[in-house]
PDB file of N, CA and C in Angstrom:
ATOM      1  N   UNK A   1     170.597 104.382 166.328  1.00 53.00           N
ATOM      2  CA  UNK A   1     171.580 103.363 166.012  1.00 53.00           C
ATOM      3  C   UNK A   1     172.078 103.592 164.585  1.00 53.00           C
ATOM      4  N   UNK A   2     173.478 103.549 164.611  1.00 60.00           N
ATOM      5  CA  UNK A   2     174.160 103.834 163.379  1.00 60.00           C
ATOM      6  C   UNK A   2     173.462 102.638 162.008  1.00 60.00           C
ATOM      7  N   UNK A   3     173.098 102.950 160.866  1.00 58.00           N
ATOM      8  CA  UNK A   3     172.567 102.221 160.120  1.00 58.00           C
ATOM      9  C   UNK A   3     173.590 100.813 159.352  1.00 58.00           C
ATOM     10  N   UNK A   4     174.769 101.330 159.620  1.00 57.00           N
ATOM     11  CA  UNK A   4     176.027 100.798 159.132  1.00 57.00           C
ATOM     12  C   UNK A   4     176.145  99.160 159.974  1.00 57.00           C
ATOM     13  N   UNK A   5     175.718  99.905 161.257  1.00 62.00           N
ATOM     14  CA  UNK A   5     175.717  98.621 162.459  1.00 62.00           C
ATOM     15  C   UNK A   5     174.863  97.651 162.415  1.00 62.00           C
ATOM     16  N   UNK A   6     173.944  97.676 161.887  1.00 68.00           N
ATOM     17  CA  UNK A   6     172.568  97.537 162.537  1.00 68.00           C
ATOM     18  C   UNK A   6     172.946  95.971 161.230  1.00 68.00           C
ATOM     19  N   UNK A   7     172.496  95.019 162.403  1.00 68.00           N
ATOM     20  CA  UNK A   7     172.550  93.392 161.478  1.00 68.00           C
ATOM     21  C   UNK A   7     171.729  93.355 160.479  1.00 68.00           C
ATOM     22  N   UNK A   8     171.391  92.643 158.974  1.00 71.00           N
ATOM     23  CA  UNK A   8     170.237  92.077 158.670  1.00 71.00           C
ATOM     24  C   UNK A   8     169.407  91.298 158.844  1.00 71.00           C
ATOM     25  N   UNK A   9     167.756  91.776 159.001  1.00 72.00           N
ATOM     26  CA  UNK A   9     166.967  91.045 159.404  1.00 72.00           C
ATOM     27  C   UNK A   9     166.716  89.849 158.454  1.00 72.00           C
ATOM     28  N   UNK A  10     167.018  88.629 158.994  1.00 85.00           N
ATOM     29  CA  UNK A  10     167.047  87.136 158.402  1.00 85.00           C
ATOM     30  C   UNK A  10     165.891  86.590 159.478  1.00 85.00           C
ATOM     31  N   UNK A  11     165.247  85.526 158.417  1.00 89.00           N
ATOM     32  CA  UNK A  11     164.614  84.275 159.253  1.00 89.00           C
ATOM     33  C   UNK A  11     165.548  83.389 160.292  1.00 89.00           C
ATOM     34  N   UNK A  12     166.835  83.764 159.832  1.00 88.00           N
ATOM     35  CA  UNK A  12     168.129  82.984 161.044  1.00 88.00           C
ATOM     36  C   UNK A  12     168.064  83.791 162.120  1.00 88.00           C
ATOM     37  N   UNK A  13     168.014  84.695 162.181  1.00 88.00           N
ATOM     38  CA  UNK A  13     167.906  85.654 163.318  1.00 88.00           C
ATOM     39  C   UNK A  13     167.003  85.801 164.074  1.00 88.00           C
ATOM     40  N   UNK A  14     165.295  85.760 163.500  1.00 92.00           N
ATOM     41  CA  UNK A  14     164.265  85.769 164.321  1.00 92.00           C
ATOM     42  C   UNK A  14     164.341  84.516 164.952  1.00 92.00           C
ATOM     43  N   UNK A  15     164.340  83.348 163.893  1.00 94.00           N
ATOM     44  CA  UNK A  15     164.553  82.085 164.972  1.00 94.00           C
ATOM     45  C   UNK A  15     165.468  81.993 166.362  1.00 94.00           C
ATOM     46  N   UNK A  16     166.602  82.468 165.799  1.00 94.00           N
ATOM     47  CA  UNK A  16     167.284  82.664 167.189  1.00 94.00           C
ATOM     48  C   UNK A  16     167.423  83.261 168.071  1.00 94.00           C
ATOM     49  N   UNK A  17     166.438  84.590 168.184  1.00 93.00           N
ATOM     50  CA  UNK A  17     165.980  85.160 168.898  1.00 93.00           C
ATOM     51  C   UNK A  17     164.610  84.653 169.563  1.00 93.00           C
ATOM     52  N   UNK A  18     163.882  84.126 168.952  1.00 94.00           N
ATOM     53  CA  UNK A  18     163.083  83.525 169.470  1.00 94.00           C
ATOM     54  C   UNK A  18     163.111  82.380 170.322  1.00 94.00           C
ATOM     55  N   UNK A  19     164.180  81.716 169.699  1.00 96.00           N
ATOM     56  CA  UNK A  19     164.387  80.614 170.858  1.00 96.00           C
ATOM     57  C   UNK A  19     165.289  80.643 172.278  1.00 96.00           C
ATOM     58  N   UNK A  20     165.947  82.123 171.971  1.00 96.00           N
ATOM     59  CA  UNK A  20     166.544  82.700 173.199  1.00 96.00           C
ATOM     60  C   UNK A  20     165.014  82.669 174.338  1.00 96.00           C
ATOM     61  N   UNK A  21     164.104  83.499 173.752  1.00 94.00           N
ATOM     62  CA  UNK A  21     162.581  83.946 174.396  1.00 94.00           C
ATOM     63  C   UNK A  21     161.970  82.484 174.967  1.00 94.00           C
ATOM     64  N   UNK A  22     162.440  81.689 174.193  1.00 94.00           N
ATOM     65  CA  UNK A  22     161.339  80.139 174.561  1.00 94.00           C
ATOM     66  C   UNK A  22     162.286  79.633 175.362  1.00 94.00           C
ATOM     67  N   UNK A  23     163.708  79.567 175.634  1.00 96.00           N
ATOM     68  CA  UNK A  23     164.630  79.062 176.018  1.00 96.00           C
ATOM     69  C   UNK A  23     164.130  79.677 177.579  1.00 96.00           C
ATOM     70  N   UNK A  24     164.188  80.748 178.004  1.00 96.00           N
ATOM     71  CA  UNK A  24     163.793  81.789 179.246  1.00 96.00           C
ATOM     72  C   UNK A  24     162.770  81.354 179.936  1.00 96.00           C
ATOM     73  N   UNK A  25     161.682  81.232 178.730  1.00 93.00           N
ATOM     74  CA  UNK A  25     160.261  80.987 179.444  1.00 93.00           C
ATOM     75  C   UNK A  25     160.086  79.196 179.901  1.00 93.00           C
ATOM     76  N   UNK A  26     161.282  78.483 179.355  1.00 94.00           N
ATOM     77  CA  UNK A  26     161.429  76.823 180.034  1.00 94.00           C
ATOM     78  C   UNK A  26     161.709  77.050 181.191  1.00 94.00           C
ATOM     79  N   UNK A  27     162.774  78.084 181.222  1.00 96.00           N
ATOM     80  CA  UNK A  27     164.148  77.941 182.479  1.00 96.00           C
ATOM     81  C   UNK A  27     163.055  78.822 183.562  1.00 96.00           C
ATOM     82  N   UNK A  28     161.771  78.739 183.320  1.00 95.00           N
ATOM     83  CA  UNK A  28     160.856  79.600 184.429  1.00 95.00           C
ATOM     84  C   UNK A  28     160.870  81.402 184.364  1.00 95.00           C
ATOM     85  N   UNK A  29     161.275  81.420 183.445  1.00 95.00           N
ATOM     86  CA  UNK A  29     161.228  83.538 183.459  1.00 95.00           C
ATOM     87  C   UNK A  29     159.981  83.600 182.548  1.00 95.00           C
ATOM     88  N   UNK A  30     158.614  83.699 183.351  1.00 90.00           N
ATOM     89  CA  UNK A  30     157.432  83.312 182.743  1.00 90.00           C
ATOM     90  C   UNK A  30     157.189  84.452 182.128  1.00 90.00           C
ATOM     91  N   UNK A  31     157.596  85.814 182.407  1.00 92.00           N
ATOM     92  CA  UNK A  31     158.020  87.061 181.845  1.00 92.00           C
ATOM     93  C   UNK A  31     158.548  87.574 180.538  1.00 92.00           C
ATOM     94  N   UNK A  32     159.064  86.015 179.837  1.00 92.00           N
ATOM     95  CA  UNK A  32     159.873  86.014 178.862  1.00 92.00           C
ATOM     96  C   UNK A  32     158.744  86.553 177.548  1.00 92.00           C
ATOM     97  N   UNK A  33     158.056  86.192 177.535  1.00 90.00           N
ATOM     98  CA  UNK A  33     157.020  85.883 176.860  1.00 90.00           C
ATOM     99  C   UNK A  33     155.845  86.163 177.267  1.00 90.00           C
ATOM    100  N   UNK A  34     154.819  86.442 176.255  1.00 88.00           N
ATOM    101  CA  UNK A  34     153.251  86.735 176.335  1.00 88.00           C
ATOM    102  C   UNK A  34     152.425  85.345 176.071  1.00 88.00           C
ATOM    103  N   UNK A  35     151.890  84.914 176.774  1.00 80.00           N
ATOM    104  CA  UNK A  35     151.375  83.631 176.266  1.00 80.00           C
ATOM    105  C   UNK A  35     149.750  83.894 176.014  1.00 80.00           C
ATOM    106  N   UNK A  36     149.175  84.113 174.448  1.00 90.00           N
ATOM    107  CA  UNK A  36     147.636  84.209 174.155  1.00 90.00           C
ATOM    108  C   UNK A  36     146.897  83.215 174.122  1.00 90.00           C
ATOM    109  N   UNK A  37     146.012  83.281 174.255  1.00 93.00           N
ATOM    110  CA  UNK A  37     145.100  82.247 173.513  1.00 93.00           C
ATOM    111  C   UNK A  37     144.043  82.813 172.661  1.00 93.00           C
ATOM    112  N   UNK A  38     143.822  82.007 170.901  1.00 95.00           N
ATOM    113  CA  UNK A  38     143.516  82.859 170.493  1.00 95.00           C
ATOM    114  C   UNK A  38     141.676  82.284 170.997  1.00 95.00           C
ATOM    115  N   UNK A  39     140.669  83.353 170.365  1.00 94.00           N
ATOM    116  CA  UNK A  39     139.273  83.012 170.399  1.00 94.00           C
ATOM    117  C   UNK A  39     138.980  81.919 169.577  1.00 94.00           C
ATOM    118  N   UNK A  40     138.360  80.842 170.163  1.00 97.00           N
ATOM    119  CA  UNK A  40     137.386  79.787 169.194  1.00 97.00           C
ATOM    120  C   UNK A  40     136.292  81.112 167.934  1.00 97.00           C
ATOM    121  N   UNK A  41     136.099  80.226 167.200  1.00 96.00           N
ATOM    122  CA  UNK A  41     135.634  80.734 166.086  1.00 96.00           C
ATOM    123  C   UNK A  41     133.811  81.433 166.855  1.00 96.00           C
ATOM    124  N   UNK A  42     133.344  80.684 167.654  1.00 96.00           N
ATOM    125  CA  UNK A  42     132.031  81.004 168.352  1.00 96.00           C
ATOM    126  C   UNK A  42     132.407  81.950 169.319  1.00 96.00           C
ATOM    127  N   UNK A  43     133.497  81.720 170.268  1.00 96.00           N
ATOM    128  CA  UNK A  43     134.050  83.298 171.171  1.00 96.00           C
ATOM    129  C   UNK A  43     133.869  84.233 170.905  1.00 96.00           C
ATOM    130  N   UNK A  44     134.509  84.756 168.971  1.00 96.00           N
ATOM    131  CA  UNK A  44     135.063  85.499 168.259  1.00 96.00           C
ATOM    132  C   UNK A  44     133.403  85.840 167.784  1.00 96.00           C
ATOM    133  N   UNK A  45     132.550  85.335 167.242  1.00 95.00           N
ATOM    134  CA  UNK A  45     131.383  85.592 166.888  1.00 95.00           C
ATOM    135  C   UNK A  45     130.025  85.840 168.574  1.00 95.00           C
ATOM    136  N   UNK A  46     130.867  85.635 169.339  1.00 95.00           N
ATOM    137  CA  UNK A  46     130.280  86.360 170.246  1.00 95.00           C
ATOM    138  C   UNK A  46     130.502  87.798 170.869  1.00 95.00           C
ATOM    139  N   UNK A  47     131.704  87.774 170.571  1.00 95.00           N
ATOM    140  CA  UNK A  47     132.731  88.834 170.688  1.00 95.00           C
ATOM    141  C   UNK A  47     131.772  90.197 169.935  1.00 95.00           C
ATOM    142  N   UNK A  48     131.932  89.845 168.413  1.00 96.00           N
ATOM    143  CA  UNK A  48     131.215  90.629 166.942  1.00 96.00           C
ATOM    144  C   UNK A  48     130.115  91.031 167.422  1.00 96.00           C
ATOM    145  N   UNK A  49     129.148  90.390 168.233  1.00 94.00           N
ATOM    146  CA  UNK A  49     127.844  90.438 168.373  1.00 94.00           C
ATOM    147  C   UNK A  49     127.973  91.437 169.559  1.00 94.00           C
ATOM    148  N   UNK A  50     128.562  91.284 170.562  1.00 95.00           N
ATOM    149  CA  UNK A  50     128.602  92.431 172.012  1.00 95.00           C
ATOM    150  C   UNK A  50     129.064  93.542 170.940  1.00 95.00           C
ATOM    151  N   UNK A  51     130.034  93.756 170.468  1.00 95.00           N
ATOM    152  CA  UNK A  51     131.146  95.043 169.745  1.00 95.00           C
ATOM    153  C   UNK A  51     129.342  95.945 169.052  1.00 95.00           C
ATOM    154  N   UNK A  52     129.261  94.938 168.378  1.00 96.00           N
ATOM    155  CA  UNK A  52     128.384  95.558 166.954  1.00 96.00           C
ATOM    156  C   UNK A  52     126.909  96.537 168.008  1.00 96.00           C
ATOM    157  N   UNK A  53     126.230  95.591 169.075  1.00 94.00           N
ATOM    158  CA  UNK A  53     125.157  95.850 170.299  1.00 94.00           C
ATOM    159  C   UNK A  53     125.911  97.253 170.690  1.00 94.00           C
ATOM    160  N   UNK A  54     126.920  97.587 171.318  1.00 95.00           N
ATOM    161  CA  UNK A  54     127.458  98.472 171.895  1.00 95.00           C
ATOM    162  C   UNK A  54     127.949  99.651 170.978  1.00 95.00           C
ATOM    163  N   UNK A  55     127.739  99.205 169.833  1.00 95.00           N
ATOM    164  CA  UNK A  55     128.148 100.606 168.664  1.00 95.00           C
ATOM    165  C   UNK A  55     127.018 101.048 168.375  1.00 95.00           C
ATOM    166  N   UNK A  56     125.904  99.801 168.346  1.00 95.00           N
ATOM    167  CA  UNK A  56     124.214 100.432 167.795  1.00 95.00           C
ATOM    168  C   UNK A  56     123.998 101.305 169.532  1.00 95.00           C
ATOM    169  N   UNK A  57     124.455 101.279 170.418  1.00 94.00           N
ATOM    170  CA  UNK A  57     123.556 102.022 171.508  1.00 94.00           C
ATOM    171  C   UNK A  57     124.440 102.747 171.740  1.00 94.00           C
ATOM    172  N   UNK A  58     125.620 103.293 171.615  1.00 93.00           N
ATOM    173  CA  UNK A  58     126.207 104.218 171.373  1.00 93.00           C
ATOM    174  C   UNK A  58     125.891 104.861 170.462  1.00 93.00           C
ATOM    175  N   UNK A  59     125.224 104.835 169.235  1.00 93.00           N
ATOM    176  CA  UNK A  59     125.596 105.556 168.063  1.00 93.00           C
ATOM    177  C   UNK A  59     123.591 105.874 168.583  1.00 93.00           C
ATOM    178  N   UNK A  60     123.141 105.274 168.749  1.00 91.00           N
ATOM    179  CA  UNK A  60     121.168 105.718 169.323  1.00 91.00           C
ATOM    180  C   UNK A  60     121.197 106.788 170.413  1.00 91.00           C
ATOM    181  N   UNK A  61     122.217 106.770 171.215  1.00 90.00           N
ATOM    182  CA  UNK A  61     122.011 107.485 171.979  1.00 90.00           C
ATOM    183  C   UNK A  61     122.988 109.275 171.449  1.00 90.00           C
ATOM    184  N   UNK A  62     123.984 108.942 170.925  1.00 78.00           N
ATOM    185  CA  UNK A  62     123.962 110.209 170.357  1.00 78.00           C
ATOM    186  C   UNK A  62     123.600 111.559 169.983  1.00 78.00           C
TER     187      UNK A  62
END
C-alpha cells in the first residue's frame, strides 16, 4: 500500500473501527469478534504451577 494513502492512525479511528466490530457482533455475526475471558488470578497461578511441573520433567528427562 502506497504510504502516501495510507490514513493516520488516531484513537478516532480505532474507536470507529471498533465499534464497526461491536456493531456486527450485536447484529449476530458472532464471528465479528474474539470473545476471551481472561484467567482469575488463582487459574493463572494454577496455570504457573502445571507450565513450571512440565518444564522440571522435561528438562529431568533430558
Amino acid at each position: 500500500m502506497n504510504r502516501c494513502k495510507r490514513r493516520a492512525k488516531t484513537d478516532k479511528v480505532d474507536v470507529k473501527a471498533l465499534l464497526r466490530l461491536l456493531q456486527r457482533y450485536l447484529n449476530g455475526e458472532r464471528k465479528a469478534v474474539s470473545v476471551v475471558q481472561i484467567p482469575t488470578p488463582d487459574e493463572e497461578d494454577q496455570r504457573r504451577f502445571n507450565r513450571e511441573r512440565e518444564r522440571l520433567i522435561k528438562e529431568h528427562s533430558a
